[in-house]
CSV table of C-alpha atoms in Angstrom, one decimal:
chain,number,residue,atom,x,y,z
A,1,UNK,CA,-45.3,65.1,-24.9
A,2,UNK,CA,-46.9,61.9,-23.8
A,3,UNK,CA,-49.6,62.1,-26.5
A,4,UNK,CA,-46.9,62.8,-29.2
A,5,UNK,CA,-45.0,59.7,-27.9
A,6,UNK,CA,-48.1,57.5,-28.2
A,7,UNK,CA,-49.0,58.9,-31.7
A,8,UNK,CA,-45.5,58.2,-32.9
A,9,UNK,CA,-45.8,54.6,-31.5
A,10,UNK,CA,-49.1,54.2,-33.5
A,11,UNK,CA,-47.3,55.4,-36.7
A,12,UNK,CA,-44.3,53.1,-36.1
A,13,UNK,CA,-46.5,50.0,-35.4
A,14,UNK,CA,-48.4,50.7,-38.6
A,15,UNK,CA,-45.3,51.0,-40.6
A,16,UNK,CA,-43.8,47.8,-39.2
A,17,UNK,CA,-46.8,45.6,-39.1
A,18,UNK,CA,-49.7,47.1,-41.1
A,19,UNK,CA,-51.8,47.2,-37.9
A,20,UNK,CA,-53.5,50.6,-37.6
A,21,UNK,CA,-54.0,51.2,-33.8
A,22,UNK,CA,-55.8,54.5,-34.7
A,23,UNK,CA,-58.8,52.4,-35.7
A,24,UNK,CA,-59.2,51.1,-32.2
A,25,UNK,CA,-60.8,53.1,-29.4
A,26,UNK,CA,-57.9,55.2,-28.2
A,27,UNK,CA,-58.6,55.4,-24.4
A,28,UNK,CA,-58.9,51.6,-24.0
A,29,UNK,CA,-55.9,50.9,-26.2
A,30,UNK,CA,-53.7,53.5,-24.6
A,31,UNK,CA,-54.6,52.4,-21.1
A,32,UNK,CA,-53.9,48.7,-21.9
A,33,UNK,CA,-50.6,49.3,-23.6
A,34,UNK,CA,-49.4,51.9,-21.0
A,35,UNK,CA,-49.8,49.3,-18.3
A,36,UNK,CA,-47.9,46.7,-20.4
A,37,UNK,CA,-45.1,49.2,-21.2
A,38,UNK,CA,-44.7,50.1,-17.5
A,39,UNK,CA,-44.8,46.5,-16.4
A,40,UNK,CA,-41.9,45.8,-18.8
A,41,UNK,CA,-39.9,48.8,-17.5
A,42,UNK,CA,-40.0,51.2,-20.4
A,43,UNK,CA,-40.4,54.9,-19.7
A,44,UNK,CA,-41.7,55.9,-23.1
A,45,UNK,CA,-43.5,54.3,-26.0
A,46,UNK,CA,-40.5,55.1,-28.2
A,47,UNK,CA,-38.3,52.9,-26.0
A,48,UNK,CA,-41.1,50.2,-25.9
A,49,UNK,CA,-41.4,50.2,-29.7
A,50,UNK,CA,-37.6,49.7,-30.1
A,51,UNK,CA,-37.9,46.7,-27.7
A,52,UNK,CA,-40.8,45.0,-29.5
A,53,UNK,CA,-39.2,45.6,-32.9
A,54,UNK,CA,-36.2,43.5,-31.7
A,55,UNK,CA,-37.7,41.0,-29.3
A,56,UNK,CA,-40.2,38.5,-30.8
A,57,UNK,CA,-41.5,37.5,-27.3
A,58,UNK,CA,-42.3,41.1,-26.4
A,59,UNK,CA,-43.9,41.6,-29.8
A,60,UNK,CA,-46.2,38.7,-29.4
A,61,UNK,CA,-47.1,39.8,-25.8
A,62,UNK,CA,-48.0,43.3,-27.3
A,63,UNK,CA,-50.2,41.6,-29.9
A,64,UNK,CA,-51.8,39.4,-27.3
A,65,UNK,CA,-52.6,42.4,-25.1
A,66,UNK,CA,-53.9,44.5,-28.0
A,67,UNK,CA,-56.3,41.8,-29.2
A,68,UNK,CA,-57.7,40.6,-25.8
A,69,UNK,CA,-57.6,36.8,-26.5
A,70,UNK,CA,-60.4,35.8,-24.1
A,71,UNK,CA,-62.7,33.2,-25.4
A,72,UNK,CA,-64.5,30.0,-24.4
A,73,UNK,CA,-66.6,27.3,-26.1
A,74,UNK,CA,-70.3,28.0,-26.5
A,75,UNK,CA,-70.0,31.5,-25.2
A,76,UNK,CA,-73.5,32.8,-24.5
A,77,UNK,CA,-75.0,29.3,-25.0
A,78,UNK,CA,-78.5,30.5,-25.8
A,79,UNK,CA,-77.2,32.2,-29.0
A,80,UNK,CA,-75.4,29.0,-30.1
A,81,UNK,CA,-78.7,27.1,-29.6
A,82,UNK,CA,-80.4,29.6,-32.0
A,83,UNK,CA,-77.6,29.0,-34.5
A,84,UNK,CA,-77.9,25.2,-34.2
A,85,UNK,CA,-81.7,25.0,-34.2
A,86,UNK,CA,-82.8,27.9,-36.4
A,87,UNK,CA,-80.0,29.5,-38.5
A,88,UNK,CA,-77.9,26.5,-39.6
A,89,UNK,CA,-80.9,24.3,-40.7
A,90,UNK,CA,-82.1,27.1,-43.0
A,91,UNK,CA,-78.6,27.7,-44.4
A,92,UNK,CA,-78.2,24.0,-45.1
A,93,UNK,CA,-81.5,23.9,-47.0
A,94,UNK,CA,-80.2,26.9,-49.0
A,95,UNK,CA,-76.8,25.5,-49.6
A,96,UNK,CA,-75.9,21.8,-49.1
A,97,UNK,CA,-72.2,22.6,-48.5
A,98,UNK,CA,-71.7,25.6,-46.2
A,99,UNK,CA,-68.9,28.1,-46.5
A,100,UNK,CA,-68.2,29.5,-43.0
A,101,UNK,CA,-65.8,32.0,-41.5
A,102,UNK,CA,-64.9,32.6,-37.9
A,103,UNK,CA,-63.3,36.1,-38.0
A,104,UNK,CA,-61.0,37.3,-35.2
A,105,UNK,CA,-61.1,33.7,-33.9
A,106,UNK,CA,-58.6,34.2,-31.1
A,107,UNK,CA,-57.4,30.9,-29.7
A,108,UNK,CA,-59.9,28.7,-31.6
A,109,UNK,CA,-62.8,28.2,-29.2
A,110,UNK,CA,-65.3,29.8,-31.5
A,111,UNK,CA,-64.5,28.0,-34.8
A,112,UNK,CA,-64.2,24.7,-32.9
A,113,UNK,CA,-67.6,25.3,-31.3
A,114,UNK,CA,-69.0,25.6,-34.9
A,115,UNK,CA,-67.1,22.5,-36.0
A,116,UNK,CA,-68.7,20.5,-33.1
A,117,UNK,CA,-72.2,21.6,-34.1
A,118,UNK,CA,-71.5,20.7,-37.7
A,119,UNK,CA,-70.2,17.2,-36.7
A,120,UNK,CA,-73.2,16.7,-34.4
A,121,UNK,CA,-75.6,17.0,-37.3
A,122,UNK,CA,-73.3,15.7,-40.0
A,123,UNK,CA,-73.6,19.0,-42.0
A,124,UNK,CA,-71.1,19.5,-44.7
A,125,UNK,CA,-69.1,22.7,-44.5
A,126,UNK,CA,-65.7,24.4,-44.8
A,127,UNK,CA,-64.7,26.5,-41.8
A,128,UNK,CA,-62.1,29.3,-42.2
A,129,UNK,CA,-60.8,30.8,-39.0
A,130,UNK,CA,-58.6,33.9,-38.9
A,131,UNK,CA,-56.9,36.2,-36.5
A,132,UNK,CA,-54.3,39.0,-36.6
A,133,UNK,CA,-52.3,37.3,-33.8
A,134,UNK,CA,-50.0,34.4,-34.9
A,135,UNK,CA,-49.5,33.4,-31.3
A,136,UNK,CA,-53.3,32.9,-30.8
A,137,UNK,CA,-53.5,30.9,-34.1
A,138,UNK,CA,-50.6,28.7,-32.9
A,139,UNK,CA,-52.5,28.0,-29.7
A,140,UNK,CA,-55.7,27.3,-31.6
A,141,UNK,CA,-53.9,24.7,-33.8
A,142,UNK,CA,-52.7,22.9,-30.7
A,143,UNK,CA,-56.3,22.5,-29.5
A,144,UNK,CA,-55.6,22.3,-25.8
A,145,UNK,CA,-58.0,24.0,-23.4
A,146,UNK,CA,-58.7,24.4,-19.7
A,147,UNK,CA,-61.8,23.4,-17.7
A,148,UNK,CA,-62.9,27.1,-17.7
A,149,UNK,CA,-62.9,27.4,-21.5
A,150,UNK,CA,-65.2,24.3,-21.7
A,151,UNK,CA,-67.6,25.0,-18.8
A,152,UNK,CA,-70.5,25.6,-21.3
A,153,UNK,CA,-69.7,22.8,-23.7
A,154,UNK,CA,-72.5,20.2,-23.8
A,155,UNK,CA,-71.5,17.0,-22.0
A,156,UNK,CA,-72.1,14.7,-25.0
A,157,UNK,CA,-69.7,16.7,-27.2
A,158,UNK,CA,-67.1,17.0,-24.4
A,159,UNK,CA,-67.0,13.3,-23.9
A,160,UNK,CA,-67.0,12.4,-27.6
A,161,UNK,CA,-64.5,15.0,-29.0
A,162,UNK,CA,-62.1,15.8,-26.1
A,163,UNK,CA,-59.4,13.8,-24.4
A,164,UNK,CA,-58.8,14.7,-20.7
A,165,UNK,CA,-55.2,15.2,-19.6
A,166,UNK,CA,-54.3,16.0,-16.0
A,167,UNK,CA,-54.8,19.7,-16.3
A,168,UNK,CA,-56.4,20.2,-19.7
A,169,UNK,CA,-58.6,18.9,-22.5
A,170,UNK,CA,-57.2,18.1,-26.0
A,171,UNK,CA,-59.7,18.4,-28.9
A,172,UNK,CA,-59.9,15.6,-31.4
A,173,UNK,CA,-58.4,15.7,-34.9
A,174,UNK,CA,-61.9,15.1,-36.3
A,175,UNK,CA,-62.9,18.5,-35.0
A,176,UNK,CA,-59.5,20.2,-35.8
A,177,UNK,CA,-59.4,19.0,-39.4
A,178,UNK,CA,-62.6,20.8,-40.3
A,179,UNK,CA,-61.0,24.2,-39.5
A,180,UNK,CA,-58.5,26.0,-41.7
A,181,UNK,CA,-56.6,28.7,-39.7
A,182,UNK,CA,-55.1,31.7,-41.3
A,183,UNK,CA,-53.5,35.0,-40.3
A,184,UNK,CA,-55.8,37.9,-41.3
A,185,UNK,CA,-56.1,41.6,-40.4
A,186,UNK,CA,-59.8,42.6,-40.5
A,187,UNK,CA,-59.0,46.3,-40.8
A,188,UNK,CA,-56.5,46.1,-43.6
A,189,UNK,CA,-56.8,42.8,-45.6
A,190,UNK,CA,-59.3,41.9,-48.3
A,191,UNK,CA,-62.2,39.5,-47.6
A,192,UNK,CA,-63.1,36.4,-49.5
A,193,UNK,CA,-66.7,36.2,-50.7
A,194,UNK,CA,-69.5,33.7,-51.0
A,195,UNK,CA,-69.9,32.9,-47.3
A,196,UNK,CA,-73.1,31.4,-45.9
A,197,UNK,CA,-72.1,32.2,-42.3
A,198,UNK,CA,-69.7,34.7,-40.8
A,199,UNK,CA,-69.1,34.7,-37.0
A,200,UNK,CA,-67.4,37.8,-35.6
A,201,UNK,CA,-68.1,38.2,-31.9
A,202,UNK,CA,-66.8,40.4,-29.1
A,203,UNK,CA,-64.3,42.1,-31.3
A,204,UNK,CA,-66.1,45.1,-32.8
A,205,UNK,CA,-66.4,46.7,-29.3
A,206,UNK,CA,-62.7,47.6,-29.5
A,207,UNK,CA,-63.0,49.5,-32.8
A,208,UNK,CA,-64.0,53.1,-33.5
A,209,UNK,CA,-67.5,53.8,-35.0
A,210,UNK,CA,-65.9,54.5,-38.4
A,211,UNK,CA,-64.0,51.2,-38.4
A,212,UNK,CA,-67.1,49.3,-37.4
A,213,UNK,CA,-69.1,51.0,-40.2
A,214,UNK,CA,-66.6,49.9,-42.8
A,215,UNK,CA,-66.3,46.4,-41.4
A,216,UNK,CA,-70.1,45.8,-41.5
A,217,UNK,CA,-70.1,46.8,-45.2
A,218,UNK,CA,-67.2,44.4,-45.9
A,219,UNK,CA,-68.9,41.6,-44.0
A,220,UNK,CA,-72.1,42.2,-46.0
A,221,UNK,CA,-70.3,42.1,-49.3
A,222,UNK,CA,-68.6,38.8,-48.2
A,223,UNK,CA,-71.9,37.1,-47.6
A,224,UNK,CA,-74.2,35.4,-50.1
A,225,UNK,CA,-77.8,36.7,-50.2
A,226,UNK,CA,-79.5,34.9,-47.3
A,227,UNK,CA,-76.2,34.4,-45.6
A,228,UNK,CA,-75.8,35.4,-41.9
A,229,UNK,CA,-73.5,37.5,-39.7
A,230,UNK,CA,-73.4,36.4,-36.1
A,231,UNK,CA,-72.2,39.1,-33.7
A,232,UNK,CA,-71.5,39.3,-29.9
A,233,UNK,CA,-73.9,40.1,-27.1
A,234,UNK,CA,-72.8,43.7,-26.8
A,235,UNK,CA,-72.7,44.3,-30.6
A,236,UNK,CA,-76.2,44.8,-31.8
A,237,UNK,CA,-76.3,46.5,-35.2
A,238,UNK,CA,-78.6,49.5,-35.2
A,239,UNK,CA,-80.2,50.2,-38.6
A,240,UNK,CA,-78.9,46.9,-40.2
A,241,UNK,CA,-80.6,47.8,-43.5
A,242,UNK,CA,-77.8,50.3,-44.2
A,243,UNK,CA,-75.6,47.3,-44.6
A,244,UNK,CA,-78.1,45.3,-46.6
A,245,UNK,CA,-79.0,43.2,-43.5
A,246,UNK,CA,-82.2,42.4,-41.7
A,247,UNK,CA,-82.5,41.0,-38.2
A,248,UNK,CA,-83.2,37.2,-38.3
A,249,UNK,CA,-82.8,36.8,-34.5
A,250,UNK,CA,-81.1,38.6,-31.7
A,251,UNK,CA,-77.4,39.1,-32.8
A,252,UNK,CA,-78.0,37.3,-36.2
A,253,UNK,CA,-78.2,39.4,-39.3
A,254,UNK,CA,-79.4,38.0,-42.6
A,255,UNK,CA,-78.0,39.5,-45.9
A,256,UNK,CA,-80.8,40.8,-48.1
A,257,UNK,CA,-81.0,40.1,-51.8
């Protein structure tokens, strides 16, 4: 009965939002959403769905829990150094104006990190940032962050591009204006093409193997030849050649062709 209740919830969510929870790892997703449902006092997923369908606050909380909006600036700093010193200089030589995409960008730390590096070197680029969660995008557009989110941000960039308030840091318009935020469902929506760089980190771990396989193909098609996909530290692609990729550095995959 409990399984049937959850499966009906998955079907109802897909019908209402277009989000297919069946493409996420079931055990993780079910555990996370069960704890949220019980916390809010609903005995069944059927009752919980009725509630989130009517209550926008509950719906955004559901989306937030589903998408795990945990991020920070310069997450895994060594990888960002590789991007800054090796990957981006090659891409700039290949294409004077870069087209970049931060996919599943959460609350904006990742695309703003990229924007900071582009500003530091005065590299010309457009940066698209997308996420399925409108609440996360709204937070990203505000550009206000805690000390914890900025613990790995280089001091020169922190002092130049952030304004310290009593409990938080506000990012400058110069950084914000380089990033164009948009709602986008990686699993259901079409992808733009012609990208020099796609960053999609610490998201694929929540998807099934089938969903990952399809996404890597879609990312590959969205990149120019020589373009790069930058993934998270637990998301190494085994046999990248099946997606027309070769490893350029650890967690960086270059599109062949």
